[in-house]
Coordinates of N, CA and C in Angstrom, one line a residue:
M1 N -32.7 55.9 16.9 CA -33.5 54.7 16.8 C -32.9 53.7 17.7
T2 N -33.7 53.1 18.6 CA -33.2 52.0 19.5 C -33.1 50.7 18.7
S3 N -32.1 49.9 19.1 CA -31.8 48.6 18.5 C -32.8 47.6 19.1
A4 N -33.1 46.6 18.3 CA -34.1 45.6 18.8 C -33.5 44.8 19.9
K5 N -34.3 44.3 20.8 CA -33.9 43.5 21.9 C -33.2 42.2 21.4
K6 N -32.3 41.7 22.1 CA -31.8 40.4 21.8 C -32.8 39.3 22.2
I7 N -32.7 38.2 21.6 CA -33.7 37.1 21.8 C -33.1 35.9 22.4
A8 N -33.7 35.4 23.4 CA -33.3 34.1 24.0 C -34.4 33.1 23.9
L9 N -34.2 31.9 23.4 CA -35.2 30.9 23.3 C -34.7 29.8 24.3
V10 N -35.6 29.4 25.2 CA -35.3 28.4 26.2 C -36.4 27.3 26.1
T11 N -36.0 26.1 25.7 CA -36.9 25.0 25.6 C -37.1 24.5 27.0
G12 N -38.4 24.0 27.3 CA -38.7 23.6 28.7 C -38.5 24.8 29.6
G13 N -38.9 25.9 29.1 CA -38.5 27.2 29.8 C -39.6 27.8 30.7
T14 N -40.6 27.0 31.1 CA -41.7 27.6 31.9 C -41.7 27.1 33.3
R15 N -40.8 26.2 33.7 CA -40.7 25.7 35.1 C -39.4 25.2 35.4
G16 N -39.1 25.0 36.7 CA -37.8 24.5 37.1 C -36.6 25.2 36.6
I17 N -35.6 24.5 36.2 CA -34.4 25.1 35.7 C -34.6 26.0 34.5
G18 N -35.5 25.5 33.6 CA -35.8 26.3 32.4 C -36.4 27.7 32.8
L19 N -37.3 27.7 33.7 CA -37.9 29.0 34.1 C -36.8 29.9 34.7
A20 N -36.0 29.3 35.5 CA -34.9 30.2 36.1 C -34.0 30.8 35.1
V21 N -33.7 30.0 34.0 CA -32.9 30.5 32.9 C -33.7 31.6 32.2
S22 N -34.9 31.3 31.9 CA -35.8 32.3 31.2 C -35.8 33.7 32.0
L23 N -36.0 33.6 33.3 CA -36.0 34.8 34.1 C -34.7 35.5 34.1
A24 N -33.6 34.7 34.1 CA -32.3 35.3 34.2 C -32.0 36.1 32.9
F25 N -32.4 35.6 31.8 CA -32.2 36.4 30.5 C -33.1 37.5 30.4
A26 N -34.3 37.4 30.9 CA -35.3 38.5 30.9 C -34.7 39.6 31.8
G27 N -34.0 39.3 32.9 CA -33.4 40.3 33.7 C -32.2 41.0 33.0
L28 N -31.7 40.3 32.0 CA -30.6 41.0 31.2 C -31.1 41.8 30.1
G29 N -32.5 41.9 30.0 CA -33.1 42.7 28.9 C -33.4 42.0 27.7
F30 N -33.3 40.7 27.7 CA -33.6 39.9 26.5 C -35.2 39.8 26.3
D31 N -35.6 39.6 25.1 CA -37.0 39.2 24.8 C -36.9 37.6 24.8
V32 N -37.5 37.1 25.8 CA -37.4 35.6 26.1 C -38.6 34.8 25.6
F33 N -38.4 33.8 24.8 CA -39.4 32.9 24.4 C -39.1 31.5 25.1
A34 N -40.1 31.0 25.8 CA -40.0 29.7 26.5 C -40.9 28.7 25.9
A35 N -40.3 27.7 25.3 CA -41.1 26.6 24.7 C -41.5 25.6 25.8
Y36 N -42.8 25.1 25.7 CA -43.2 24.1 26.7 C -44.1 23.1 26.0
S37 N -44.3 21.9 26.6 CA -45.0 20.9 25.8 C -46.4 20.8 26.2
A38 N -46.8 20.9 27.5 CA -48.2 20.7 27.8 C -48.7 21.4 29.1
D39 N -47.8 21.8 30.0 CA -48.2 22.4 31.3 C -48.7 23.8 31.1
E40 N -50.0 24.0 30.9 CA -50.5 25.3 30.7 C -50.5 26.2 31.9
E41 N -50.6 25.6 33.1 CA -50.6 26.3 34.3 C -49.2 27.0 34.5
S42 N -48.1 26.2 34.3 CA -46.8 26.8 34.4 C -46.6 27.9 33.3
A43 N -47.1 27.6 32.1 CA -46.9 28.6 31.0 C -47.6 29.9 31.4
E44 N -48.8 29.8 32.0 CA -49.5 31.1 32.3 C -48.7 31.8 33.4
K45 N -48.2 31.1 34.4 CA -47.4 31.8 35.4 C -46.1 32.4 34.8
A46 N -45.5 31.8 33.8 CA -44.4 32.4 33.2 C -44.7 33.6 32.4
R47 N -45.9 33.6 31.8 CA -46.4 34.8 31.0 C -46.6 36.0 32.0
E48 N -47.1 35.6 33.2 CA -47.3 36.7 34.2 C -46.0 37.4 34.6
Q49 N -44.9 36.6 34.4 CA -43.5 37.2 34.7 C -42.8 37.8 33.5
G50 N -43.5 37.9 32.4 CA -43.0 38.6 31.3 C -42.3 37.7 30.3
I51 N -42.5 36.4 30.4 CA -42.0 35.4 29.5 C -43.0 35.1 28.4
N52 N -42.5 35.0 27.1 CA -43.3 34.6 26.0 C -43.4 33.1 25.9
A53 N -44.4 32.5 26.5 CA -44.5 31.0 26.6 C -45.2 30.6 25.3
V54 N -44.5 29.6 24.6 CA -45.0 29.1 23.3 C -45.1 27.6 23.4
R55 N -46.2 27.0 23.1 CA -46.4 25.6 23.2 C -45.7 25.0 21.9
A56 N -44.8 24.0 22.1 CA -44.2 23.3 21.0 C -43.5 22.0 21.5
D57 N -43.8 21.0 20.8 CA -43.1 19.7 21.1 C -41.8 19.6 20.4
V58 N -40.7 19.7 21.1 CA -39.4 19.9 20.5 C -38.9 18.6 19.7
S59 N -39.6 17.5 20.0 CA -39.3 16.2 19.3 C -39.9 16.2 17.9
D60 N -40.8 17.1 17.6 CA -41.6 17.2 16.4 C -40.9 18.2 15.4
E61 N -40.4 17.7 14.3 CA -39.7 18.6 13.4 C -40.6 19.8 12.9
G62 N -41.8 19.5 12.6 CA -42.7 20.6 12.1 C -43.0 21.6 13.2
A63 N -43.1 21.1 14.4 CA -43.4 22.0 15.5 C -42.2 22.9 15.8
V64 N -41.0 22.4 15.7 CA -39.7 23.2 15.9 C -39.6 24.2 14.8
K65 N -39.9 23.9 13.5 CA -39.8 24.8 12.5 C -40.8 26.0 12.7
A66 N -42.0 25.6 13.2 CA -43.0 26.6 13.4 C -42.6 27.5 14.6
L67 N -42.0 26.9 15.6 CA -41.5 27.7 16.7 C -40.5 28.8 16.3
F68 N -39.5 28.4 15.4 CA -38.5 29.3 15.0 C -39.0 30.3 14.0
A69 N -40.1 29.9 13.3 CA -40.7 30.9 12.4 C -41.3 32.0 13.2
R70 N -41.8 31.7 14.4 CA -42.4 32.7 15.3 C -41.3 33.5 16.0
T71 N -40.3 32.9 16.5 CA -39.3 33.6 17.3 C -38.2 34.3 16.5
G72 N -37.9 33.8 15.3 CA -36.8 34.3 14.5 C -35.5 33.6 15.1
T73 N -34.4 34.0 14.6 CA -33.1 33.4 15.0 C -32.8 34.0 16.4
P74 N -32.7 33.2 17.4 CA -32.3 33.7 18.7 C -30.8 34.0 18.8
D75 N -30.5 35.0 19.7 CA -29.1 35.2 20.0 C -28.6 34.1 20.9
V76 N -29.4 33.6 21.8 CA -29.1 32.5 22.7 C -30.2 31.5 22.6
L77 N -29.8 30.2 22.4 CA -30.7 29.1 22.5 C -30.2 28.2 23.6
V78 N -31.2 27.9 24.5 CA -30.9 27.0 25.6 C -31.8 25.8 25.5
N79 N -31.1 24.6 25.2 CA -31.9 23.4 25.0 C -32.0 22.7 26.4
N80 N -33.1 23.0 27.0 CA -33.3 22.5 28.4 C -34.4 21.5 28.5
A81 N -35.3 21.4 27.5 CA -36.4 20.5 27.5 C -35.9 19.0 27.7
G82 N -36.5 18.3 28.6 CA -36.0 17.0 28.9 C -37.1 16.2 29.7
V83 N -37.0 14.9 29.5 CA -37.8 14.0 30.3 C -36.9 13.0 31.0
A84 N -37.3 12.4 32.1 CA -36.5 11.5 32.9 C -37.2 10.2 33.0
L85 N -36.4 9.2 33.4 CA -37.0 7.8 33.6 C -36.1 7.1 34.6
F86 N -36.7 6.7 35.7 CA -36.0 5.9 36.8 C -36.5 4.5 36.7
R87 N -35.7 3.6 36.0 CA -36.2 2.2 35.8 C -35.0 1.3 35.5
Q88 N -35.0 0.1 36.0 CA -33.9 -0.8 35.7 C -34.0 -1.2 34.2
I89 N -32.9 -1.5 33.6 CA -32.8 -1.7 32.2 C -33.7 -2.8 31.7
Q90 N -33.8 -3.9 32.5 CA -34.7 -5.0 32.1 C -36.1 -4.7 32.0
D91 N -36.5 -3.6 32.7 CA -37.9 -3.2 32.7 C -38.2 -2.0 31.8
T92 N -37.1 -1.5 31.1 CA -37.3 -0.3 30.3 C -37.7 -0.8 28.9
T93 N -38.8 -0.2 28.4 CA -39.3 -0.6 27.1 C -38.6 0.2 26.0
A94 N -38.6 -0.3 24.8 CA -38.1 0.4 23.6 C -38.8 1.7 23.4
A95 N -40.1 1.8 23.7 CA -40.8 3.0 23.5 C -40.3 4.1 24.5
E96 N -40.0 3.6 25.7 CA -39.5 4.6 26.7 C -38.2 5.1 26.3
W97 N -37.3 4.2 25.9 CA -36.0 4.6 25.4 C -36.1 5.6 24.3
D98 N -37.0 5.3 23.3 CA -37.1 6.2 22.2 C -37.7 7.6 22.6
R99 N -38.6 7.6 23.5 CA -39.1 8.8 24.0 C -38.1 9.7 24.6
L100 N -37.2 9.1 25.5 CA -36.2 9.9 26.1 C -35.2 10.5 25.0
F101 N -34.9 9.7 24.1 CA -34.0 10.3 23.0 C -34.7 11.3 22.1
A102 N -36.0 11.1 21.9 CA -36.7 12.0 21.1 C -36.7 13.4 21.6
V103 N -37.0 13.5 22.9 CA -37.1 14.8 23.6 C -35.7 15.3 23.9
N104 N -34.9 14.5 24.6 CA -33.6 15.0 25.2 C -32.5 15.2 24.1
V105 N -32.5 14.4 23.1 CA -31.5 14.5 22.1 C -32.0 15.0 20.7
R106 N -33.0 14.4 20.2 CA -33.5 14.8 18.9 C -34.0 16.3 19.1
G107 N -34.7 16.6 20.2 CA -35.2 18.0 20.4 C -34.0 19.0 20.4
A108 N -32.9 18.6 21.0 CA -31.8 19.5 21.0 C -31.2 19.7 19.6
F109 N -31.1 18.6 18.9 CA -30.6 18.6 17.5 C -31.5 19.5 16.6
L110 N -32.8 19.3 16.7 CA -33.7 20.0 15.8 C -33.6 21.5 16.1
C111 N -33.6 21.9 17.4 CA -33.5 23.3 17.7 C -32.2 23.9 17.4
A112 N -31.1 23.2 17.6 CA -29.8 23.7 17.3 C -29.6 23.8 15.8
R113 N -30.2 22.9 15.0 CA -30.1 23.0 13.6 C -30.8 24.3 13.1
E114 N -32.0 24.5 13.6 CA -32.8 25.7 13.1 C -32.1 27.0 13.5
A115 N -31.6 27.0 14.8 CA -30.8 28.2 15.3 C -29.6 28.4 14.4
A116 N -28.9 27.4 14.1 CA -27.6 27.5 13.4 C -27.8 28.2 12.0
K117 N -28.9 27.9 11.4 CA -29.1 28.5 10.1 C -29.0 30.0 10.1
G118 N -29.7 30.6 11.1 CA -29.6 32.1 11.1 C -28.3 32.6 11.8
M119 N -27.8 31.8 12.8 CA -26.6 32.2 13.5 C -25.4 32.2 12.5
I120 N -25.3 31.3 11.6 CA -24.2 31.2 10.7 C -24.3 32.5 9.8
S121 N -25.4 32.9 9.3 CA -25.5 34.1 8.5 C -25.1 35.3 9.3
R122 N -25.5 35.3 10.6 CA -25.2 36.5 11.5 C -23.7 36.5 12.0
K123 N -23.1 35.3 11.9 CA -21.7 35.1 12.4 C -21.6 35.3 13.9
S124 N -22.7 35.0 14.6 CA -22.7 35.0 16.1 C -23.8 34.2 16.7
G125 N -23.7 33.9 17.9 CA -24.8 33.2 18.6 C -24.2 32.2 19.7
L126 N -25.1 31.8 20.6 CA -24.7 30.9 21.7 C -25.7 29.8 21.8
I127 N -25.3 28.6 21.9 CA -26.2 27.5 22.1 C -25.7 26.8 23.4
V128 N -26.6 26.6 24.4 CA -26.3 25.9 25.6 C -27.2 24.7 25.7
N129 N -26.6 23.6 25.9 CA -27.4 22.3 26.1 C -27.3 22.0 27.6
I130 N -28.5 21.7 28.1 CA -28.5 21.3 29.6 C -28.5 19.8 29.6
S131 N -27.4 19.2 30.1 CA -27.2 17.8 30.3 C -27.5 17.4 31.7
S132 N -26.7 16.6 32.4 CA -26.9 16.2 33.7 C -25.6 15.6 34.2
V133 N -25.4 15.6 35.6 CA -24.3 14.8 36.1 C -24.4 13.4 35.7
W134 N -25.6 12.8 35.5 CA -25.7 11.4 35.1 C -25.2 11.2 33.6
G135 N -25.2 12.3 32.8 CA -24.6 12.2 31.5 C -23.0 12.1 31.6
E136 N -22.5 12.6 32.7 CA -21.0 12.6 32.9 C -20.6 11.3 33.7
E137 N -21.4 10.9 34.7 CA -21.0 9.8 35.6 C -21.9 8.5 35.4
G138 N -23.1 8.7 34.9 CA -24.0 7.5 34.8 C -24.7 7.3 36.1
G139 N -26.0 7.0 36.1 CA -26.8 6.8 37.2 C -27.4 5.4 37.2
S140 N -27.3 4.7 38.3 CA -27.9 3.4 38.5 C -29.4 3.5 38.3
C141 N -30.0 2.6 37.6 CA -31.5 2.6 37.3 C -31.9 3.8 36.5
E142 N -31.0 4.5 35.9 CA -31.3 5.6 35.0 C -30.4 5.5 33.7
S143 N -30.2 4.3 33.2 CA -29.3 4.1 32.1 C -29.7 4.8 30.9
A144 N -31.0 4.7 30.6 CA -31.6 5.3 29.4 C -31.4 6.9 29.5
Y145 N -31.8 7.4 30.6 CA -31.7 8.9 30.8 C -30.2 9.3 30.8
S146 N -29.3 8.5 31.4 CA -27.9 8.8 31.4 C -27.3 8.8 30.0
A147 N -27.8 7.8 29.2 CA -27.3 7.7 27.8 C -27.7 8.9 27.0
S148 N -28.9 9.4 27.2 CA -29.4 10.5 26.4 C -28.7 11.8 26.8
K149 N -28.4 11.9 28.1 CA -27.6 13.1 28.6 C -26.2 13.1 28.2
A150 N -25.6 11.9 28.1 CA -24.2 11.8 27.6 C -24.1 12.1 26.2
A151 N -25.2 11.8 25.4 CA -25.2 12.1 24.0 C -25.2 13.6 23.8
L152 N -25.9 14.4 24.7 CA -25.9 15.8 24.6 C -24.5 16.4 24.8
I153 N -23.7 15.8 25.7 CA -22.3 16.3 25.9 C -21.5 16.1 24.6
G154 N -21.6 14.9 24.0 CA -20.9 14.6 22.8 C -21.3 15.5 21.7
F155 N -22.6 15.8 21.6 CA -23.2 16.7 20.6 C -22.6 18.1 20.8
T156 N -22.5 18.5 22.0 CA -22.0 19.9 22.3 C -20.6 20.0 21.8
K157 N -19.7 19.1 22.2 CA -18.3 19.2 21.8 C -18.1 19.2 20.3
A158 N -18.8 18.3 19.6 CA -18.7 18.2 18.2 C -19.2 19.5 17.5
L159 N -20.4 20.0 18.0 CA -21.0 21.1 17.3 C -20.1 22.4 17.6
A160 N -19.5 22.5 18.7 CA -18.6 23.6 19.0 C -17.5 23.7 18.0
K161 N -17.0 22.6 17.6 CA -15.9 22.6 16.6 C -16.4 23.0 15.2
E162 N -17.6 22.5 15.0 CA -18.2 22.7 13.6 C -18.6 24.2 13.5
L163 N -19.2 24.8 14.5 CA -19.8 26.1 14.4 C -18.8 27.3 14.8
G164 N -17.7 26.9 15.5 CA -16.8 27.9 16.0 C -16.3 28.8 14.9
P165 N -15.9 28.3 13.8 CA -15.4 29.2 12.7 C -16.4 30.2 12.2
S166 N -17.7 30.0 12.5 CA -18.7 31.0 12.2 C -19.1 31.9 13.3
G167 N -18.3 31.9 14.4 CA -18.5 32.8 15.5 C -19.5 32.3 16.4
I168 N -19.9 31.1 16.4 CA -21.0 30.5 17.2 C -20.4 29.7 18.3
R169 N -20.8 29.9 19.5 CA -20.3 29.1 20.6 C -21.3 28.1 21.1
V170 N -20.9 26.9 21.4 CA -21.8 25.8 21.9 C -21.2 25.2 23.2
N171 N -22.0 25.3 24.2 CA -21.5 24.8 25.5 C -22.6 23.9 26.2
C172 N -22.2 23.3 27.3 CA -23.1 22.4 28.0 C -23.0 22.7 29.5
V173 N -24.2 22.7 30.2 CA -24.2 22.8 31.6 C -24.8 21.5 32.1
S174 N -24.1 20.8 33.1 CA -24.6 19.6 33.7 C -24.9 19.7 35.1
P175 N -26.2 19.9 35.4 CA -26.6 20.0 36.8 C -26.5 18.7 37.6
G176 N -26.4 18.9 38.9 CA -26.4 17.7 39.8 C -27.8 17.6 40.3
V177 N -27.9 17.4 41.6 CA -29.2 17.2 42.3 C -29.8 18.6 42.5
I178 N -30.8 19.0 41.7 CA -31.4 20.3 41.8 C -32.8 20.2 42.4
D179 N -33.2 21.2 43.2 CA -34.5 21.1 43.8 C -35.6 21.5 42.8
T180 N -36.0 20.6 42.0 CA -37.0 20.8 41.0 C -38.1 19.7 41.0
R181 N -39.1 19.9 40.2 CA -40.2 18.9 40.2 C -39.7 17.5 39.7
M182 N -38.6 17.5 38.9 CA -38.1 16.2 38.4 C -37.6 15.3 39.5
N183 N -37.2 15.9 40.6 CA -36.8 15.1 41.8 C -37.8 14.9 42.8
A184 N -39.1 15.3 42.5 CA -40.1 15.2 43.5 C -40.4 13.7 43.9
R185 N -40.0 12.8 43.0 CA -40.3 11.4 43.3 C -39.5 10.9 44.5
L186 N -38.4 11.6 44.8 CA -37.5 11.2 45.9 C -38.2 11.5 47.3
S187 N -38.1 10.5 48.2 CA -38.6 10.7 49.5 C -37.6 11.6 50.3
P188 N -38.1 12.1 51.4 CA -37.2 12.9 52.3 C -35.9 12.1 52.7
E189 N -36.1 10.8 53.0 CA -35.0 10.0 53.3 C -34.0 9.9 52.2
E190 N -34.5 9.6 51.0 CA -33.7 9.5 49.8 C -32.9 10.8 49.5
M191 N -33.6 11.9 49.7 CA -33.0 13.2 49.4 C -31.9 13.5 50.5
R192 N -32.1 13.1 51.7 CA -31.1 13.3 52.7 C -29.9 12.4 52.4
A193 N -30.1 11.2 51.9 CA -29.0 10.3 51.6 C -28.2 10.9 50.4
L194 N -28.9 11.5 49.5 CA -28.2 12.1 48.3 C -27.4 13.3 48.8
C195 N -28.0 14.1 49.7 CA -27.2 15.3 50.2 C -26.0 14.9 50.9
D196 N -26.0 13.7 51.6 CA -24.8 13.2 52.3 C -23.7 12.9 51.3
E197 N -24.0 12.7 50.0 CA -23.0 12.4 49.0 C -22.5 13.6 48.3
I198 N -23.1 14.7 48.6 CA -22.7 16.0 48.0 C -21.8 16.8 48.9
P199 N -20.6 17.1 48.5 CA -19.6 17.8 49.3 C -20.2 19.0 49.9
L200 N -21.0 19.8 49.2 CA -21.5 21.0 49.8 C -22.7 20.8 50.7
G201 N -23.2 19.5 50.7 CA -24.2 19.1 51.7 C -25.6 19.5 51.4
R202 N -25.9 19.9 50.2 CA -27.3 20.4 49.9 C -27.6 20.2 48.4
T203 N -28.9 20.3 48.1 CA -29.2 20.3 46.7 C -29.0 21.7 46.1
G204 N -28.9 21.8 44.8 CA -28.8 23.1 44.1 C -30.1 23.7 43.8
T205 N -30.1 24.9 43.3 CA -31.3 25.6 42.9 C -31.3 25.9 41.4
G206 N -32.5 26.1 40.8 CA -32.5 26.4 39.4 C -31.8 27.7 39.2
G207 N -31.8 28.6 40.1 CA -31.1 29.9 39.9 C -29.6 29.7 39.8
E208 N -29.1 28.8 40.5 CA -27.6 28.5 40.5 C -27.2 27.9 39.1
V209 N -28.1 27.1 38.5 CA -27.9 26.6 37.2 C -28.0 27.7 36.2
A210 N -29.0 28.6 36.4 CA -29.1 29.7 35.4 C -27.9 30.6 35.5
K211 N -27.3 30.8 36.6 CA -26.1 31.7 36.7 C -25.0 31.1 35.8
A212 N -24.9 29.8 35.8 CA -23.8 29.1 35.0 C -24.1 29.4 33.5
V213 N -25.4 29.3 33.1 CA -25.7 29.6 31.7 C -25.4 31.0 31.3
V214 N -25.8 32.0 32.2 CA -25.5 33.4 32.0 C -24.0 33.6 31.9
A215 N -23.2 32.9 32.8 CA -21.8 33.1 32.7 C -21.2 32.7 31.4
L216 N -21.8 31.6 30.8 CA -21.3 31.2 29.4 C -21.7 32.3 28.4
Y217 N -22.8 32.9 28.6 CA -23.2 34.0 27.7 C -22.2 35.2 27.8
E218 N -21.8 35.5 29.0 CA -21.0 36.7 29.3 C -19.5 36.5 28.9
N219 N -19.0 35.3 28.9 CA -17.6 35.0 28.5 C -17.6 34.5 27.1
G220 N -17.1 35.3 26.2 CA -17.1 35.0 24.8 C -16.0 34.1 24.3
Y221 N -15.2 33.6 25.3 CA -14.1 32.8 24.8 C -14.2 31.3 25.4
I222 N -15.4 31.0 25.8 CA -15.7 29.6 26.2 C -16.6 28.9 25.2
T223 N -16.1 27.8 24.6 CA -16.9 27.0 23.7 C -16.4 25.6 23.9
G224 N -17.3 24.6 23.6 CA -17.0 23.2 23.7 C -16.9 22.7 25.2
A225 N -17.4 23.5 26.1 CA -17.2 23.2 27.5 C -18.4 22.5 28.1
D226 N -18.2 21.6 29.1 CA -19.3 21.0 29.9 C -19.0 21.5 31.3
I227 N -19.9 22.4 31.8 CA -19.8 23.0 33.1 C -20.6 22.2 34.1
P228 N -20.0 21.5 35.1 CA -20.8 20.8 36.1 C -21.3 21.8 37.2
V229 N -22.6 21.8 37.5 CA -23.2 22.6 38.6 C -23.7 21.5 39.6
T230 N -22.9 21.0 40.4 CA -23.2 19.8 41.1 C -22.9 19.8 42.6
G231 N -22.4 20.9 43.1 CA -22.0 20.9 44.5 C -20.8 20.0 44.8
G232 N -20.2 19.5 43.8 CA -19.1 18.6 43.9 C -19.5 17.1 43.9
F233 N -20.7 16.9 43.6 CA -21.3 15.5 43.6 C -20.6 14.6 42.5

C-alpha cells in the first residue's frame, strides 16, 4: 500500500513568488494547494500546471477554517499572501494600514493557527512566512508595508520557540527586489537605480526565493531563522 502524498499549502500561491513555491513543492511530489484571493486567470493557469488552486481570503477567519477543512493539515504551510502599499505616511489612511495588516499579518496568524492544531498532534510540520527585505531594513514611503513585514519576522521567531518542542519548525524568508507583478509599478529607470544598489547587480527571481523555502524544508535543524534572499541588498 502506497503512502499518501505530503501536502503543501501555499497562500498567494498562484502567481509570482507563491506560484514558484507551489511548483517547487509539486516537483518534490507534494500535493500542492494554492490559496488565492481573486485572480481567476492566474488560478486557472496554476491548475493547468497541476496545482490545486482554492479561492480563499486569508484575512477572513471563516474562509481560513473552510480552506483547512478542504486541505487537511499540511506538512508544509507557506504564508506568502500579501499586499503592498507605496505611500507616504501622511497620505496613508487607517483603512489602508488595516488592510495591510489584515492580509500580511492576520492572514499568516490565522493560517499558522489552523496548521498548528494538526501539526501538534502529528508532532511534525514546517511553517514558512514570506516577509521582505523591508521588514528587516524598512523602506521609505512603505512604512505600513515594512511594519507588517517586520511583524511577520517577530511572529516567526516567537512561534518557532513555542512550537519547537512539538517538532514543528517555523522560519521566515525575506526576499529583496524580485521580478514579480508587485514591482511592476517601477519604471525601467527606477528598476535600474535599484539594481545599482544590489551587490549582485540584478533583481531576483521567484524561483530563487522558492529554492530558499525548499532548503528550509530539507534541513530539519533550522528553525526561528529569517533567510534573506536579496542579492546582498
